[in-house]
Amino acid sequence: MTDGTPETPELTSLERTALYKSLGNPLRRRILDYLGRHGAANSTVLARELGESSGTTSYHLRKLAEQRLIEEIPEKSAGRERWWRSLPFSHTTPDPATMTHEEYAAAEQLALLKIEMDTRLFRRAHQEYRGPQGWAQVRRTGTWMTKDDLHAFVRAYQDLLNHYGHPDNAVPEGARRVNVRFYAAPDPVGEWESEPTGP
């Protein structure tokens, strides 16, 4: 499971556990989402927009900064009024078999939150679909691939995102923030509708 770009430095199990817990916190997800959509905010703005106290949003902003998910904007900050922006972020979850029990539990909780969010997004994409020229697009397919084919496809997919996407500091006129999701899962090993699914 991967989030964002570019890839962040390798983390220890303890650091990954803290990261999953942080990203699995609903309020911190809302803060990150707001910063991603609006570019910058301080604790007062976030408190007003998210219906929380400024003390609460300030606390969570500091925690997100500790994990290098956001950073302060020095040129906008003055005195106690600190402004924040999100940082580029990417993380690929390791094989669950290599995780500690605590890390796996944190990663599982985060995965459940993502599934809930992505399910809502999937429904929205269908509801807002206005044909092949619209903003909302849905593609579903199945094909045969080797594992090497699949890994090459994933790399090409990331290259396409990097090619057609724009960083926060270079957004062209008329652009909108687009949520893109990618999943690939092979059919179960064995028989499926009387057809072999491979070794």
mmCIF file of C-alpha atoms in Angstrom:
data_model
loop_
_atom_site.group_PDB
_atom_site.id
_atom_site.type_symbol
_atom_site.label_atom_id
_atom_site.label_comp_id
_atom_site.label_asym_id
_atom_site.label_seq_id
_atom_site.Cartn_x
_atom_site.Cartn_y
_atom_site.Cartn_z
ATOM 1 C CA MET A 1 0.000 0.000 0.000
ATOM 2 C CA THR A 2 1.461 3.308 -1.079
ATOM 3 C CA ASP A 3 0.498 6.916 -0.312
ATOM 4 C CA GLY A 4 1.615 9.929 -2.325
ATOM 5 C CA THR A 5 4.970 10.856 -3.890
ATOM 6 C CA PRO A 6 7.951 10.955 -3.674
ATOM 7 C CA GLU A 7 9.035 7.989 -1.537
ATOM 8 C CA THR A 8 10.142 8.984 1.969
ATOM 9 C CA PRO A 9 13.279 7.555 3.654
ATOM 10 C CA GLU A 10 13.179 4.042 5.110
ATOM 11 C CA LEU A 11 11.460 3.955 8.505
ATOM 12 C CA THR A 12 11.962 1.661 11.474
ATOM 13 C CA SER A 13 9.110 -0.485 12.760
ATOM 14 C CA LEU A 14 8.518 1.938 15.646
ATOM 15 C CA GLU A 15 8.449 4.906 13.249
ATOM 16 C CA ARG A 16 6.025 3.100 10.938
ATOM 17 C CA THR A 17 3.780 2.241 13.880
ATOM 18 C CA ALA A 18 3.681 5.892 14.938
ATOM 19 C CA LEU A 19 3.027 6.931 11.338
ATOM 20 C CA TYR A 20 0.097 4.510 10.923
ATOM 21 C CA LYS A 21 -1.420 5.637 14.215
ATOM 22 C CA SER A 22 -1.072 9.260 13.190
ATOM 23 C CA LEU A 23 -2.570 8.738 9.728
ATOM 24 C CA GLY A 24 -5.316 6.614 11.270
ATOM 25 C CA ASN A 25 -6.410 9.479 13.516
ATOM 26 C CA PRO A 26 -9.584 10.907 11.906
ATOM 27 C CA LEU A 27 -8.843 14.518 12.901
ATOM 28 C CA ARG A 28 -5.287 14.383 11.600
ATOM 29 C CA ARG A 29 -6.591 12.954 8.324
ATOM 30 C CA ARG A 30 -9.005 15.902 8.096
ATOM 31 C CA ILE A 31 -6.188 18.361 8.820
ATOM 32 C CA LEU A 32 -4.000 16.818 6.120
ATOM 33 C CA ASP A 33 -6.923 16.835 3.713
ATOM 34 C CA TYR A 34 -7.621 20.510 4.411
ATOM 35 C CA LEU A 35 -3.977 21.482 3.922
ATOM 36 C CA GLY A 36 -3.862 19.450 0.713
ATOM 37 C CA ARG A 37 -6.912 21.251 -0.641
ATOM 38 C CA HIS A 38 -6.215 24.787 0.584
ATOM 39 C CA GLY A 39 -2.413 24.931 0.685
ATOM 40 C CA ALA A 40 -1.959 26.458 4.131
ATOM 41 C CA ALA A 41 -3.689 27.059 7.454
ATOM 42 C CA ASN A 42 -3.057 27.857 11.086
ATOM 43 C CA SER A 43 -4.628 26.296 14.166
ATOM 44 C CA THR A 44 -7.338 28.980 14.343
ATOM 45 C CA VAL A 45 -8.426 28.477 10.739
ATOM 46 C CA LEU A 46 -8.483 24.706 11.173
ATOM 47 C CA ALA A 47 -10.435 24.982 14.433
ATOM 48 C CA ARG A 48 -13.094 27.063 12.714
ATOM 49 C CA GLU A 49 -13.286 24.887 9.590
ATOM 50 C CA LEU A 50 -13.172 21.520 11.360
ATOM 51 C CA GLY A 51 -15.296 22.384 14.394
ATOM 52 C CA GLU A 52 -12.527 21.841 16.971
ATOM 53 C CA SER A 53 -10.775 24.017 19.536
ATOM 54 C CA SER A 54 -7.612 25.815 18.450
ATOM 55 C CA GLY A 55 -5.752 24.063 21.274
ATOM 56 C CA THR A 56 -6.720 20.688 19.819
ATOM 57 C CA THR A 57 -5.758 21.575 16.257
ATOM 58 C CA SER A 58 -2.488 23.131 17.462
ATOM 59 C CA TYR A 59 -1.582 19.895 19.272
ATOM 60 C CA HIS A 60 -2.257 17.740 16.231
ATOM 61 C CA LEU A 61 -0.379 20.133 13.935
ATOM 62 C CA ARG A 62 2.714 19.770 16.129
ATOM 63 C CA LYS A 63 2.425 15.974 16.031
ATOM 64 C CA LEU A 64 2.081 15.971 12.232
ATOM 65 C CA ALA A 65 5.136 18.244 12.008
ATOM 66 C CA GLU A 66 7.162 15.849 14.162
ATOM 67 C CA GLN A 67 6.543 13.139 11.569
ATOM 68 C CA ARG A 68 7.493 15.426 8.668
ATOM 69 C CA LEU A 69 3.993 15.267 7.194
ATOM 70 C CA ILE A 70 3.675 19.055 7.399
ATOM 71 C CA GLU A 71 6.019 21.992 7.920
ATOM 72 C CA GLU A 72 5.749 25.525 9.250
ATOM 73 C CA ILE A 73 5.660 28.413 6.757
ATOM 74 C CA PRO A 74 8.171 30.864 8.291
ATOM 75 C CA GLU A 75 7.272 33.805 6.051
ATOM 76 C CA LYS A 76 3.607 33.630 7.157
ATOM 77 C CA SER A 77 4.163 32.845 10.825
ATOM 78 C CA ALA A 78 4.417 35.580 13.417
ATOM 79 C CA GLY A 79 4.469 35.240 17.209
ATOM 80 C CA ARG A 80 2.094 32.479 18.288
ATOM 81 C CA GLU A 81 0.329 32.426 14.925
ATOM 82 C CA ARG A 82 2.041 29.601 13.093
ATOM 83 C CA TRP A 83 1.013 28.690 9.557
ATOM 84 C CA TRP A 84 1.497 25.208 8.137
ATOM 85 C CA ARG A 85 1.597 23.430 4.771
ATOM 86 C CA SER A 86 1.722 19.762 3.857
ATOM 87 C CA LEU A 87 4.920 18.094 2.651
ATOM 88 C CA PRO A 88 5.316 15.622 -0.236
ATOM 89 C CA PHE A 89 4.862 12.165 1.202
ATOM 90 C CA SER A 90 5.056 8.587 0.027
ATOM 91 C CA HIS A 91 5.220 5.365 1.964
ATOM 92 C CA THR A 92 4.965 1.760 0.851
ATOM 93 C CA THR A 93 3.700 -0.577 3.566
ATOM 94 C CA PRO A 94 6.025 -3.571 4.036
ATOM 95 C CA ASP A 95 4.998 -7.227 3.990
ATOM 96 C CA PRO A 96 2.634 -7.742 6.974
ATOM 97 C CA ALA A 97 4.560 -10.909 7.822
ATOM 98 C CA THR A 98 7.569 -8.742 8.758
ATOM 99 C CA MET A 99 5.600 -6.437 11.091
ATOM 100 C CA THR A 100 5.453 -6.519 14.852
ATOM 101 C CA HIS A 101 2.032 -7.116 16.403
ATOM 102 C CA GLU A 102 1.649 -3.431 17.329
ATOM 103 C CA GLU A 103 2.715 -2.246 13.882
ATOM 104 C CA TYR A 104 0.316 -4.634 12.154
ATOM 105 C CA ALA A 105 -2.588 -3.539 14.376
ATOM 106 C CA ALA A 106 -1.894 0.136 13.587
ATOM 107 C CA ALA A 107 -1.565 -0.597 9.861
ATOM 108 C CA GLU A 108 -4.792 -2.619 9.880
ATOM 109 C CA GLN A 109 -6.701 0.205 11.588
ATOM 110 C CA LEU A 110 -5.378 2.663 9.006
ATOM 111 C CA ALA A 111 -6.321 0.301 6.169
ATOM 112 C CA LEU A 112 -9.905 0.064 7.453
ATOM 113 C CA LEU A 113 -10.142 3.868 7.517
ATOM 114 C CA LYS A 114 -8.793 4.047 3.945
ATOM 115 C CA ILE A 115 -11.287 1.435 2.759
ATOM 116 C CA GLU A 116 -14.139 3.461 4.230
ATOM 117 C CA MET A 117 -12.873 6.656 2.585
ATOM 118 C CA ASP A 118 -12.211 4.957 -0.753
ATOM 119 C CA THR A 119 -15.644 3.340 -0.772
ATOM 120 C CA ARG A 120 -17.220 6.788 -0.507
ATOM 121 C CA LEU A 121 -14.941 8.024 -3.286
ATOM 122 C CA PHE A 122 -15.871 5.060 -5.513
ATOM 123 C CA ARG A 123 -19.569 5.805 -5.054
ATOM 124 C CA ARG A 124 -18.979 9.491 -5.805
ATOM 125 C CA ALA A 125 -17.088 8.662 -9.002
ATOM 126 C CA HIS A 126 -20.077 6.647 -10.244
ATOM 127 C CA GLN A 127 -22.603 9.267 -9.160
ATOM 128 C CA GLU A 128 -20.666 12.128 -10.763
ATOM 129 C CA TYR A 129 -19.765 10.328 -13.984
ATOM 130 C CA ARG A 130 -20.825 12.453 -16.966
ATOM 131 C CA GLY A 131 -19.301 10.476 -19.813
ATOM 132 C CA PRO A 132 -15.724 10.049 -21.105
ATOM 133 C CA GLN A 133 -15.149 13.831 -21.235
ATOM 134 C CA GLY A 134 -16.185 14.515 -17.629
ATOM 135 C CA TRP A 135 -14.079 15.022 -14.513
ATOM 136 C CA ALA A 136 -15.157 11.772 -12.840
ATOM 137 C CA GLN A 137 -13.750 8.656 -14.500
ATOM 138 C CA VAL A 138 -14.118 4.971 -13.633
ATOM 139 C CA ARG A 139 -12.129 2.089 -15.142
ATOM 140 C CA ARG A 140 -12.407 -1.568 -14.144
ATOM 141 C CA THR A 141 -10.804 -4.461 -15.957
ATOM 142 C CA GLY A 142 -9.074 -7.808 -15.589
ATOM 143 C CA THR A 143 -6.208 -9.357 -17.522
ATOM 144 C CA TRP A 144 -3.463 -11.966 -17.297
ATOM 145 C CA MET A 145 -0.082 -10.838 -15.953
ATOM 146 C CA THR A 146 3.079 -12.360 -14.567
ATOM 147 C CA LYS A 147 4.358 -10.886 -11.321
ATOM 148 C CA ASP A 148 7.068 -9.094 -13.306
ATOM 149 C CA ASP A 149 4.386 -7.690 -15.633
ATOM 150 C CA LEU A 150 2.413 -6.417 -12.657
ATOM 151 C CA HIS A 151 5.422 -4.743 -11.038
ATOM 152 C CA ALA A 152 6.360 -3.103 -14.347
ATOM 153 C CA PHE A 153 2.752 -1.904 -14.707
ATOM 154 C CA VAL A 154 2.833 -0.344 -11.238
ATOM 155 C CA ARG A 155 6.072 1.487 -12.077
ATOM 156 C CA ALA A 156 4.553 2.747 -15.354
ATOM 157 C CA TYR A 157 1.424 3.830 -13.473
ATOM 158 C CA GLN A 158 3.543 5.907 -11.097
ATOM 159 C CA ASP A 159 5.427 7.411 -14.045
ATOM 160 C CA LEU A 160 2.101 8.436 -15.607
ATOM 161 C CA LEU A 161 0.997 10.127 -12.380
ATOM 162 C CA ASN A 162 4.298 11.988 -12.206
ATOM 163 C CA HIS A 163 4.002 13.022 -15.868
ATOM 164 C CA TYR A 164 0.410 14.259 -15.848
ATOM 165 C CA GLY A 165 0.133 15.469 -12.253
ATOM 166 C CA HIS A 166 1.306 18.879 -11.007
ATOM 167 C CA PRO A 167 2.984 19.708 -7.678
ATOM 168 C CA ASP A 168 1.257 22.040 -5.240
ATOM 169 C CA ASN A 169 3.613 24.898 -6.144
ATOM 170 C CA ALA A 170 2.990 24.651 -9.914
ATOM 171 C CA VAL A 171 -0.762 24.150 -10.361
ATOM 172 C CA PRO A 172 -1.917 25.353 -13.811
ATOM 173 C CA GLU A 173 -5.070 27.394 -14.294
ATOM 174 C CA GLY A 174 -8.186 25.251 -14.548
ATOM 175 C CA ALA A 175 -6.677 22.338 -12.606
ATOM 176 C CA ARG A 176 -8.637 20.582 -9.887
ATOM 177 C CA ARG A 177 -7.375 18.244 -7.186
ATOM 178 C CA VAL A 178 -8.103 14.734 -8.488
ATOM 179 C CA ASN A 179 -8.243 11.668 -6.236
ATOM 180 C CA VAL A 180 -6.752 8.633 -7.995
ATOM 181 C CA ARG A 181 -6.724 5.103 -6.582
ATOM 182 C CA PHE A 182 -5.091 1.938 -7.902
ATOM 183 C CA TYR A 183 -5.693 -1.640 -6.766
ATOM 184 C CA ALA A 184 -4.490 -4.928 -8.214
ATOM 185 C CA ALA A 185 -5.386 -8.314 -6.748
ATOM 186 C CA PRO A 186 -5.002 -11.685 -8.484
ATOM 187 C CA ASP A 187 -7.822 -14.210 -8.561
ATOM 188 C CA PRO A 188 -7.526 -16.818 -5.801
ATOM 189 C CA VAL A 189 -5.350 -19.813 -6.571
ATOM 190 C CA GLY A 190 -7.515 -22.788 -7.565
ATOM 191 C CA GLU A 191 -10.663 -22.926 -9.644
ATOM 192 C CA TRP A 192 -12.844 -19.984 -10.573
ATOM 193 C CA GLU A 193 -15.940 -20.729 -12.645
ATOM 194 C CA SER A 194 -14.252 -23.990 -13.684
ATOM 195 C CA GLU A 195 -11.241 -22.143 -15.135
ATOM 196 C CA PRO A 196 -7.702 -22.495 -13.746
ATOM 197 C CA THR A 197 -6.291 -19.361 -12.111
ATOM 198 C CA GLY A 198 -2.659 -20.353 -12.265
ATOM 199 C CA PRO A 199 -0.130 -22.001 -9.930
#
